[in-house]
Amino acid sequence: RFRFTYVREFKIAKLKLLQFQPRYLSFQVPIAHFCYSFPEQSIKMKISSLLSLAAFLCLLWAVDRILGVPVASDSKNSTQDTPQSDAFPFRDYNDSSSYLVVDDMVISRDPTRAGMVNAAWPNGIVPFTYAMAVAGNPQQKTMIQQAMAELEAISCIKFRPATRDDTYNIEFKNDPMSQGCSSYVGWQNRKNQPVQLSTMCSKGNAIHEILHALGFFHEQTRDDRDLYVVVNFQNISPGFENNFKKDGELYPDAETSYFDVPYNDSIMHYGKTYFSKNGANTIDVLNNPDAAGNGDNIGQRDFISEGDMVMLRTKYDCPEVPETEPTEAAEGEGENISSTKPTTKNPMCQYQPSLPMCKTK
């Protein structure tokens, strides 16, 4: 009788264990094989031991989901007072034959995917999801939501939660082994295209990374940059020179376009001392009257520049914005919207009156 009860309970536990197998267990432990590899009459393990094993496997699955799909690193430093670089070393994509990693950008070397860096998200709709570490951090989720809201406010881009039917989406991750911010460039047409944001990344860093995912490169790598800035290669830390090469040198197979937007103080621009080996400037600004914005603002992560807005709207074929004075609602909405009334009819001010160009003198 005891043996009958024991075997019956084992069968029940075995069935529960098979049903308990995590769907996305990346290391694919063959639980079914484990359960059937021993004859029932020789089972010496107790039911409690089997349940403990199941709990342990689930713990491994949870760790795998948190640490699993690693990414690049973008934060040069999220703190504005110590802008060393927008990126920290990251632990994956080290196979230089497969990926080109430039600072916080991850780009496939596969020539058949070269055009993906320019690919816009279909219909301007970006499905998104959160990895476990981000989903469990309300403060970080709120920051990411604010970043997406600001991009939606100045363009026709729409972010929405991903569904099971989506064949592609971005996944906001917080990989503790990648202490920075990073992203692939452009729509990759894949599930869980990673956007890495550590807790050190600010809202401005998040906007910067999302713009990479939307298909934009760094401002200072523009092919016309020598008309506006001087790159001091002698001050760059060894091994980081690639971060300052022009788009044509870095991505010869990709067509980069600036949509006739003047060089500007983009949120995608490096700061003056990024990747400096000695504290001296790696970038100096030239007094070119054709440049837009304030050269002293390069490296800022405080606002989306007018140039950023125009490029985003042009790339995604957004309708033209009428040059009208901002409405009361536009003046008051948003956590960072200034109450200062703009003195210009620049369309950007309709969305972000807090921009320097929109404030009263």
mmCIF file of C-alpha atoms in Angstrom:
data_model
loop_
_atom_site.group_PDB
_atom_site.id
_atom_site.type_symbol
_atom_site.label_atom_id
_atom_site.label_comp_id
_atom_site.label_asym_id
_atom_site.label_seq_id
_atom_site.Cartn_x
_atom_site.Cartn_y
_atom_site.Cartn_z
ATOM 1 C CA ARG A 1 0.000 0.000 0.000
ATOM 2 C CA PHE A 2 2.829 2.367 0.856
ATOM 3 C CA ARG A 3 4.548 1.667 -2.468
ATOM 4 C CA PHE A 4 1.294 2.286 -4.389
ATOM 5 C CA THR A 5 0.752 5.613 -2.622
ATOM 6 C CA TYR A 6 4.348 6.681 -3.202
ATOM 7 C CA VAL A 7 4.303 5.877 -6.930
ATOM 8 C CA ARG A 8 0.928 7.563 -7.405
ATOM 9 C CA GLU A 9 2.143 10.747 -5.697
ATOM 10 C CA PHE A 10 5.309 10.669 -7.766
ATOM 11 C CA LYS A 11 3.275 10.465 -10.983
ATOM 12 C CA ILE A 12 1.246 13.493 -9.896
ATOM 13 C CA ALA A 13 4.378 15.441 -9.003
ATOM 14 C CA LYS A 14 6.010 14.448 -12.286
ATOM 15 C CA LEU A 15 3.009 15.726 -14.236
ATOM 16 C CA LYS A 16 3.100 19.039 -12.360
ATOM 17 C CA LEU A 17 6.818 19.357 -12.998
ATOM 18 C CA LEU A 18 6.357 18.835 -16.734
ATOM 19 C CA GLN A 19 3.632 21.469 -16.797
ATOM 20 C CA PHE A 20 5.839 23.803 -14.779
ATOM 21 C CA GLN A 21 8.643 23.988 -17.340
ATOM 22 C CA PRO A 22 9.326 27.676 -18.186
ATOM 23 C CA ARG A 23 8.342 28.507 -21.743
ATOM 24 C CA TYR A 24 11.437 30.539 -22.511
ATOM 25 C CA LEU A 25 14.034 28.530 -20.595
ATOM 26 C CA SER A 26 17.039 29.604 -22.675
ATOM 27 C CA PHE A 27 19.331 26.781 -21.591
ATOM 28 C CA GLN A 28 16.566 24.260 -22.397
ATOM 29 C CA VAL A 29 16.993 21.769 -19.584
ATOM 30 C CA PRO A 30 15.190 18.614 -20.771
ATOM 31 C CA ILE A 31 12.930 18.193 -17.771
ATOM 32 C CA ALA A 32 10.839 15.512 -19.469
ATOM 33 C CA HIS A 33 13.964 13.493 -20.220
ATOM 34 C CA PHE A 34 15.089 13.919 -16.626
ATOM 35 C CA CYS A 35 11.800 12.581 -15.291
ATOM 36 C CA TYR A 36 11.663 9.578 -17.592
ATOM 37 C CA SER A 37 15.316 8.626 -17.456
ATOM 38 C CA PHE A 38 14.846 6.613 -14.254
ATOM 39 C CA PRO A 39 12.456 3.666 -13.843
ATOM 40 C CA GLU A 40 9.738 4.448 -11.374
ATOM 41 C CA GLN A 41 10.548 1.428 -9.267
ATOM 42 C CA SER A 42 14.068 2.747 -8.670
ATOM 43 C CA ILE A 43 13.082 6.303 -7.750
ATOM 44 C CA LYS A 44 14.692 7.213 -4.473
ATOM 45 C CA MET A 45 14.002 10.933 -4.525
ATOM 46 C CA LYS A 46 11.213 12.234 -2.373
ATOM 47 C CA ILE A 47 8.437 14.406 -3.715
ATOM 48 C CA SER A 48 9.786 17.377 -1.788
ATOM 49 C CA SER A 49 13.136 17.024 -3.542
ATOM 50 C CA LEU A 50 11.473 17.117 -6.945
ATOM 51 C CA LEU A 51 9.551 20.240 -6.048
ATOM 52 C CA SER A 52 12.767 21.830 -4.782
ATOM 53 C CA LEU A 53 14.382 21.023 -8.121
ATOM 54 C CA ALA A 54 11.491 22.675 -9.938
ATOM 55 C CA ALA A 55 11.867 25.798 -7.809
ATOM 56 C CA PHE A 56 15.606 25.874 -8.513
ATOM 57 C CA LEU A 57 15.047 25.596 -12.263
ATOM 58 C CA CYS A 58 12.561 28.454 -12.128
ATOM 59 C CA LEU A 59 15.110 30.560 -10.257
ATOM 60 C CA LEU A 60 17.658 29.879 -12.991
ATOM 61 C CA TRP A 61 15.072 30.856 -15.588
ATOM 62 C CA ALA A 62 14.427 34.166 -13.810
ATOM 63 C CA VAL A 63 18.147 34.960 -13.655
ATOM 64 C CA ASP A 64 18.462 34.056 -17.318
ATOM 65 C CA ARG A 65 15.662 36.453 -18.246
ATOM 66 C CA ILE A 66 17.313 39.303 -16.326
ATOM 67 C CA LEU A 67 20.866 38.728 -17.500
ATOM 68 C CA GLY A 68 20.069 37.020 -20.745
ATOM 69 C CA VAL A 69 20.108 39.173 -23.885
ATOM 70 C CA PRO A 70 22.900 41.648 -23.222
ATOM 71 C CA VAL A 71 23.387 44.873 -25.082
ATOM 72 C CA ALA A 72 25.773 47.670 -25.781
ATOM 73 C CA SER A 73 26.219 50.639 -23.509
ATOM 74 C CA ASP A 74 25.202 54.305 -24.180
ATOM 75 C CA SER A 75 25.522 56.497 -21.239
ATOM 76 C CA LYS A 76 28.528 58.631 -21.563
ATOM 77 C CA ASN A 77 27.564 59.428 -18.157
ATOM 78 C CA SER A 78 24.061 60.228 -17.233
ATOM 79 C CA THR A 79 25.269 62.902 -14.852
ATOM 80 C CA GLN A 80 25.575 66.199 -16.685
ATOM 81 C CA ASP A 81 28.431 67.535 -14.567
ATOM 82 C CA THR A 82 30.834 64.728 -15.422
ATOM 83 C CA PRO A 83 30.258 63.941 -19.099
ATOM 84 C CA GLN A 84 33.039 61.441 -19.772
ATOM 85 C CA SER A 85 31.369 59.350 -22.437
ATOM 86 C CA ASP A 86 27.894 58.230 -23.393
ATOM 87 C CA ALA A 87 28.893 54.613 -23.019
ATOM 88 C CA PHE A 88 30.360 52.063 -20.683
ATOM 89 C CA PRO A 89 31.911 48.763 -21.786
ATOM 90 C CA PHE A 90 29.258 46.162 -22.398
ATOM 91 C CA ARG A 91 29.566 42.433 -22.107
ATOM 92 C CA ASP A 92 28.165 41.198 -25.403
ATOM 93 C CA TYR A 93 28.528 41.694 -29.124
ATOM 94 C CA ASN A 94 32.269 41.246 -28.740
ATOM 95 C CA ASP A 95 32.471 39.256 -31.989
ATOM 96 C CA SER A 96 33.805 41.985 -34.261
ATOM 97 C CA SER A 97 33.147 39.811 -37.312
ATOM 98 C CA SER A 98 29.400 39.917 -36.644
ATOM 99 C CA TYR A 99 28.779 43.345 -35.119
ATOM 100 C CA LEU A 100 30.242 46.811 -35.335
ATOM 101 C CA VAL A 101 30.048 48.427 -31.926
ATOM 102 C CA VAL A 102 30.593 52.175 -31.832
ATOM 103 C CA ASP A 103 30.130 53.642 -28.389
ATOM 104 C CA ASP A 104 26.471 53.001 -27.550
ATOM 105 C CA MET A 105 25.453 51.770 -31.024
ATOM 106 C CA VAL A 106 25.284 48.140 -32.156
ATOM 107 C CA ILE A 107 25.295 47.601 -35.929
ATOM 108 C CA SER A 108 25.280 44.293 -37.786
ATOM 109 C CA ARG A 109 28.191 43.686 -40.168
ATOM 110 C CA ASP A 110 26.009 41.398 -42.283
ATOM 111 C CA PRO A 111 25.865 43.170 -45.692
ATOM 112 C CA THR A 112 22.324 41.891 -46.222
ATOM 113 C CA ARG A 113 21.290 43.844 -43.129
ATOM 114 C CA ALA A 114 23.290 47.009 -43.791
ATOM 115 C CA GLY A 115 20.165 48.870 -44.815
ATOM 116 C CA MET A 116 18.496 48.091 -41.496
ATOM 117 C CA VAL A 117 20.358 50.968 -39.850
ATOM 118 C CA ASN A 118 18.293 53.290 -42.027
ATOM 119 C CA ALA A 119 15.074 51.332 -41.742
ATOM 120 C CA ALA A 120 12.158 53.247 -40.293
ATOM 121 C CA TRP A 121 9.659 51.444 -38.107
ATOM 122 C CA PRO A 122 6.670 50.509 -40.278
ATOM 123 C CA ASN A 123 3.980 53.188 -40.152
ATOM 124 C CA GLY A 124 5.934 54.902 -37.368
ATOM 125 C CA ILE A 125 4.501 52.445 -34.818
ATOM 126 C CA VAL A 126 6.953 51.054 -32.251
ATOM 127 C CA PRO A 127 5.740 48.153 -30.097
ATOM 128 C CA PHE A 128 7.669 47.918 -26.841
ATOM 129 C CA THR A 129 7.988 45.735 -23.803
ATOM 130 C CA TYR A 130 9.957 45.772 -20.553
ATOM 131 C CA ALA A 131 12.428 43.159 -19.392
ATOM 132 C CA MET A 132 11.908 41.878 -15.872
ATOM 133 C CA ALA A 133 14.415 44.212 -14.205
ATOM 134 C CA VAL A 134 12.753 47.282 -15.745
ATOM 135 C CA ALA A 135 9.200 46.061 -15.213
ATOM 136 C CA GLY A 136 9.976 45.760 -11.504
ATOM 137 C CA ASN A 137 11.351 49.301 -11.247
ATOM 138 C CA PRO A 138 8.438 51.810 -11.266
ATOM 139 C CA GLN A 139 10.754 54.826 -11.261
ATOM 140 C CA GLN A 140 12.653 53.641 -14.327
ATOM 141 C CA LYS A 141 9.437 52.704 -16.129
ATOM 142 C CA THR A 142 8.067 56.191 -15.515
ATOM 143 C CA MET A 143 11.253 57.760 -16.871
ATOM 144 C CA ILE A 144 11.070 55.646 -20.044
ATOM 145 C CA GLN A 145 7.391 56.494 -20.497
ATOM 146 C CA GLN A 146 8.213 60.197 -20.218
ATOM 147 C CA ALA A 147 10.939 59.827 -22.849
ATOM 148 C CA MET A 148 8.538 58.106 -25.243
ATOM 149 C CA ALA A 149 5.867 60.738 -24.572
ATOM 150 C CA GLU A 150 8.258 63.563 -25.488
ATOM 151 C CA LEU A 151 9.118 61.894 -28.786
ATOM 152 C CA GLU A 152 5.447 61.303 -29.539
ATOM 153 C CA ALA A 153 4.664 64.950 -28.778
ATOM 154 C CA ILE A 154 7.005 66.304 -31.455
ATOM 155 C CA SER A 155 6.424 63.693 -34.167
ATOM 156 C CA CYS A 156 3.974 61.168 -35.570
ATOM 157 C CA ILE A 157 5.778 58.250 -33.888
ATOM 158 C CA LYS A 158 3.505 56.075 -31.764
ATOM 159 C CA PHE A 159 4.721 53.750 -29.041
ATOM 160 C CA ARG A 160 2.413 50.996 -27.824
ATOM 161 C CA PRO A 161 2.779 47.898 -25.639
ATOM 162 C CA ALA A 162 3.771 44.855 -27.677
ATOM 163 C CA THR A 163 1.343 41.972 -28.113
ATOM 164 C CA ARG A 164 1.915 38.292 -28.830
ATOM 165 C CA ASP A 165 1.028 38.892 -32.463
ATOM 166 C CA ASP A 166 3.853 41.405 -32.979
ATOM 167 C CA THR A 167 6.784 39.985 -34.915
ATOM 168 C CA TYR A 168 9.070 42.841 -33.873
ATOM 169 C CA ASN A 169 9.387 45.198 -30.922
ATOM 170 C CA ILE A 170 11.919 46.970 -28.757
ATOM 171 C CA GLU A 171 12.607 45.679 -25.263
ATOM 172 C CA PHE A 172 13.794 48.075 -22.585
ATOM 173 C CA LYS A 173 16.402 46.255 -20.527
ATOM 174 C CA ASN A 174 18.497 46.943 -17.470
ATOM 175 C CA ASP A 175 21.366 44.495 -17.646
ATOM 176 C CA PRO A 176 23.398 44.951 -14.437
ATOM 177 C CA MET A 177 26.494 43.743 -16.285
ATOM 178 C CA SER A 178 26.177 46.590 -18.821
ATOM 179 C CA GLN A 179 26.383 49.730 -16.732
ATOM 180 C CA GLY A 180 25.282 52.188 -19.350
ATOM 181 C CA CYS A 181 22.825 52.893 -22.146
ATOM 182 C CA SER A 182 22.849 51.462 -25.658
ATOM 183 C CA SER A 183 20.778 50.463 -28.652
ATOM 184 C CA TYR A 184 20.804 48.935 -32.082
ATOM 185 C CA VAL A 185 20.475 51.521 -34.839
ATOM 186 C CA GLY A 186 17.306 51.380 -36.914
ATOM 187 C CA TRP A 187 14.427 48.912 -37.144
ATOM 188 C CA GLN A 188 15.885 45.384 -37.023
ATOM 189 C CA ASN A 189 12.637 43.487 -37.744
ATOM 190 C CA ARG A 190 13.148 41.178 -34.773
ATOM 191 C CA LYS A 191 11.590 40.305 -31.474
ATOM 192 C CA ASN A 192 12.896 42.120 -28.405
ATOM 193 C CA GLN A 193 15.303 44.500 -30.149
ATOM 194 C CA PRO A 194 17.214 45.595 -27.044
ATOM 195 C CA VAL A 195 17.449 49.127 -25.717
ATOM 196 C CA GLN A 196 19.730 48.939 -22.691
ATOM 197 C CA LEU A 197 19.147 51.518 -19.961
ATOM 198 C CA SER A 198 20.891 51.128 -16.641
ATOM 199 C CA THR A 199 19.630 52.970 -13.586
ATOM 200 C CA MET A 200 22.384 55.538 -14.258
ATOM 201 C CA CYS A 201 20.678 56.600 -17.499
ATOM 202 C CA SER A 202 18.602 59.771 -17.423
ATOM 203 C CA LYS A 203 15.489 60.609 -19.429
ATOM 204 C CA GLY A 204 17.739 62.419 -21.906
ATOM 205 C CA ASN A 205 19.844 59.281 -22.272
ATOM 206 C CA ALA A 206 16.662 57.279 -22.878
ATOM 207 C CA ILE A 207 15.577 59.694 -25.634
ATOM 208 C CA HIS A 208 19.073 59.431 -27.141
ATOM 209 C CA GLU A 209 18.890 55.618 -27.227
ATOM 210 C CA ILE A 210 15.349 55.510 -28.579
ATOM 211 C CA LEU A 211 16.430 57.843 -31.387
ATOM 212 C CA HIS A 212 19.192 55.355 -32.223
ATOM 213 C CA ALA A 213 16.533 52.628 -32.393
ATOM 214 C CA LEU A 214 14.487 54.902 -34.670
ATOM 215 C CA GLY A 215 17.430 55.049 -37.084
ATOM 216 C CA PHE A 216 19.623 58.004 -36.091
ATOM 217 C CA PHE A 217 23.391 58.217 -35.624
ATOM 218 C CA HIS A 218 25.510 60.620 -33.583
ATOM 219 C CA GLU A 219 25.517 64.224 -34.761
ATOM 220 C CA GLN A 220 29.300 64.657 -34.641
ATOM 221 C CA THR A 221 29.824 61.768 -37.097
ATOM 222 C CA ARG A 222 28.062 63.644 -39.903
ATOM 223 C CA ASP A 223 30.145 63.764 -43.055
ATOM 224 C CA ASP A 224 29.982 67.575 -43.018
ATOM 225 C CA ARG A 225 31.054 67.903 -39.398
ATOM 226 C CA ASP A 226 34.479 69.403 -40.187
ATOM 227 C CA LEU A 227 32.706 72.606 -41.182
ATOM 228 C CA TYR A 228 31.336 72.979 -37.669
ATOM 229 C CA VAL A 229 33.640 71.235 -35.198
ATOM 230 C CA VAL A 230 37.247 70.136 -34.873
ATOM 231 C CA VAL A 231 37.949 66.651 -33.522
ATOM 232 C CA ASN A 232 41.169 66.568 -31.506
ATOM 233 C CA PHE A 233 42.273 62.991 -32.096
ATOM 234 C CA GLN A 234 45.411 63.547 -30.028
ATOM 235 C CA ASN A 235 43.218 63.872 -26.915
ATOM 236 C CA ILE A 236 41.096 60.752 -27.495
ATOM 237 C CA SER A 237 41.675 57.742 -25.263
ATOM 238 C CA PRO A 238 43.389 54.929 -27.193
ATOM 239 C CA GLY A 239 40.934 52.449 -28.634
ATOM 240 C CA PHE A 240 38.044 54.913 -28.925
ATOM 241 C CA GLU A 241 39.045 56.654 -32.146
ATOM 242 C CA ASN A 242 36.293 54.853 -34.090
ATOM 243 C CA ASN A 243 33.704 56.764 -32.087
ATOM 244 C CA PHE A 244 34.807 59.952 -33.853
ATOM 245 C CA LYS A 245 35.005 58.690 -37.424
ATOM 246 C CA LYS A 246 32.527 60.032 -39.949
ATOM 247 C CA ASP A 247 29.484 58.094 -41.082
ATOM 248 C CA GLY A 248 30.977 57.450 -44.516
ATOM 249 C CA GLU A 249 34.024 55.813 -42.931
ATOM 250 C CA LEU A 250 32.102 53.772 -40.386
ATOM 251 C CA TYR A 251 29.120 52.673 -42.441
ATOM 252 C CA PRO A 252 30.151 52.598 -46.126
ATOM 253 C CA ASP A 253 27.278 50.239 -46.976
ATOM 254 C CA ALA A 254 24.640 52.362 -45.294
ATOM 255 C CA GLU A 255 23.102 55.497 -46.725
ATOM 256 C CA THR A 256 22.965 58.172 -44.076
ATOM 257 C CA SER A 257 20.827 61.250 -44.628
ATOM 258 C CA TYR A 258 20.589 64.498 -42.677
ATOM 259 C CA PHE A 259 17.522 65.728 -44.602
ATOM 260 C CA ASP A 260 19.157 69.137 -45.223
ATOM 261 C CA VAL A 261 18.999 69.874 -41.495
ATOM 262 C CA PRO A 262 21.795 72.227 -40.344
ATOM 263 C CA TYR A 263 24.419 70.941 -37.936
ATOM 264 C CA ASN A 264 23.009 71.610 -34.479
ATOM 265 C CA ASP A 265 23.177 71.035 -30.724
ATOM 266 C CA SER A 266 21.369 67.733 -31.118
ATOM 267 C CA ILE A 267 20.629 65.431 -28.215
ATOM 268 C CA MET A 268 22.641 62.973 -30.342
ATOM 269 C CA HIS A 269 25.862 65.057 -30.148
ATOM 270 C CA TYR A 270 28.883 64.185 -28.011
ATOM 271 C CA GLY A 271 30.079 66.544 -25.317
ATOM 272 C CA LYS A 272 33.344 68.435 -25.672
ATOM 273 C CA THR A 273 35.374 66.091 -23.463
ATOM 274 C CA TYR A 274 33.839 62.704 -24.294
ATOM 275 C CA PHE A 275 36.476 59.933 -24.314
ATOM 276 C CA SER A 276 39.234 62.352 -23.352
ATOM 277 C CA LYS A 277 42.429 60.743 -22.106
ATOM 278 C CA ASN A 278 43.732 63.884 -20.441
ATOM 279 C CA GLY A 279 40.714 66.068 -19.634
ATOM 280 C CA ALA A 280 41.296 68.286 -22.669
ATOM 281 C CA ASN A 281 38.615 68.767 -25.299
ATOM 282 C CA THR A 282 38.141 66.021 -27.836
ATOM 283 C CA ILE A 283 35.754 68.321 -29.742
ATOM 284 C CA ASP A 284 36.054 72.077 -30.296
ATOM 285 C CA VAL A 285 33.253 74.126 -31.849
ATOM 286 C CA LEU A 286 33.949 76.354 -34.860
ATOM 287 C CA ASN A 287 32.102 79.643 -35.207
ATOM 288 C CA ASN A 288 30.209 78.669 -38.337
ATOM 289 C CA PRO A 289 27.191 80.943 -38.836
ATOM 290 C CA ASP A 290 25.411 78.175 -40.751
ATOM 291 C CA ALA A 291 25.229 76.006 -37.642
ATOM 292 C CA ALA A 292 21.927 75.883 -35.798
ATOM 293 C CA GLY A 293 21.555 76.188 -32.060
ATOM 294 C CA ASN A 294 24.168 77.094 -29.504
ATOM 295 C CA GLY A 295 27.547 75.397 -29.849
ATOM 296 C CA ASP A 296 27.997 75.607 -26.092
ATOM 297 C CA ASN A 297 25.148 73.105 -25.737
ATOM 298 C CA ILE A 298 26.807 70.202 -27.535
ATOM 299 C CA GLY A 299 26.564 67.054 -25.485
ATOM 300 C CA GLN A 300 23.370 68.208 -23.768
ATOM 301 C CA ARG A 301 20.778 65.618 -22.772
ATOM 302 C CA ASP A 302 18.203 68.155 -21.591
ATOM 303 C CA PHE A 303 16.047 68.720 -24.670
ATOM 304 C CA ILE A 304 15.267 67.485 -28.159
ATOM 305 C CA SER A 305 16.719 70.066 -30.536
ATOM 306 C CA GLU A 306 14.819 71.623 -33.399
ATOM 307 C CA GLY A 307 17.100 69.718 -35.770
ATOM 308 C CA ASP A 308 16.259 66.450 -34.021
ATOM 309 C CA MET A 309 12.567 67.166 -34.452
ATOM 310 C CA VAL A 310 12.847 68.062 -38.134
ATOM 311 C CA MET A 311 14.925 64.976 -38.933
ATOM 312 C CA LEU A 312 12.556 62.691 -37.040
ATOM 313 C CA ARG A 313 9.478 64.156 -38.670
ATOM 314 C CA THR A 314 11.068 64.029 -42.128
ATOM 315 C CA LYS A 315 12.310 60.452 -41.805
ATOM 316 C CA TYR A 316 8.866 59.246 -40.774
ATOM 317 C CA ASP A 317 6.918 61.408 -43.240
ATOM 318 C CA CYS A 318 5.020 63.237 -40.533
ATOM 319 C CA PRO A 319 2.525 65.894 -41.671
ATOM 320 C CA GLU A 320 3.781 69.451 -41.705
ATOM 321 C CA VAL A 321 3.185 71.413 -38.530
ATOM 322 C CA PRO A 322 1.339 74.707 -39.080
ATOM 323 C CA GLU A 323 3.284 77.728 -37.876
ATOM 324 C CA THR A 324 0.819 78.883 -35.243
ATOM 325 C CA GLU A 325 1.257 80.173 -31.758
ATOM 326 C CA PRO A 326 1.168 77.395 -29.155
ATOM 327 C CA THR A 327 -2.166 76.685 -27.533
ATOM 328 C CA GLU A 328 -2.739 76.998 -23.807
ATOM 329 C CA ALA A 329 -2.751 73.220 -23.554
ATOM 330 C CA ALA A 330 0.568 72.955 -25.359
ATOM 331 C CA GLU A 331 2.062 75.558 -23.043
ATOM 332 C CA GLY A 332 0.970 73.752 -19.904
ATOM 333 C CA GLU A 333 1.411 70.080 -20.723
ATOM 334 C CA GLY A 334 4.401 67.962 -19.832
ATOM 335 C CA GLU A 335 6.507 67.815 -16.728
ATOM 336 C CA ASN A 336 9.350 69.877 -18.197
ATOM 337 C CA ILE A 337 7.270 72.356 -20.203
ATOM 338 C CA SER A 338 8.119 75.903 -19.195
ATOM 339 C CA SER A 339 5.401 78.431 -18.520
ATOM 340 C CA THR A 340 7.483 81.034 -20.360
ATOM 341 C CA LYS A 341 5.583 82.098 -23.476
ATOM 342 C CA PRO A 342 7.603 81.663 -26.654
ATOM 343 C CA THR A 343 8.455 84.723 -28.717
ATOM 344 C CA THR A 344 8.784 82.837 -31.999
ATOM 345 C CA LYS A 345 6.467 80.983 -34.347
ATOM 346 C CA ASN A 346 8.972 78.181 -34.694
ATOM 347 C CA PRO A 347 6.866 74.978 -34.840
ATOM 348 C CA MET A 348 9.144 73.309 -32.304
ATOM 349 C CA CYS A 349 7.963 75.769 -29.665
ATOM 350 C CA GLN A 350 4.431 74.459 -30.026
ATOM 351 C CA TYR A 351 5.661 71.249 -28.442
ATOM 352 C CA GLN A 352 8.551 72.311 -26.248
ATOM 353 C CA PRO A 353 8.305 75.955 -25.122
ATOM 354 C CA SER A 354 11.156 75.282 -22.685
ATOM 355 C CA LEU A 355 13.708 75.188 -25.516
ATOM 356 C CA PRO A 356 16.260 78.025 -25.376
ATOM 357 C CA MET A 357 15.102 79.314 -28.777
ATOM 358 C CA CYS A 358 11.545 79.700 -27.462
ATOM 359 C CA LYS A 359 12.177 81.573 -24.227
ATOM 360 C CA THR A 360 11.843 85.303 -23.811
ATOM 361 C CA LYS A 361 15.120 87.138 -23.645
#
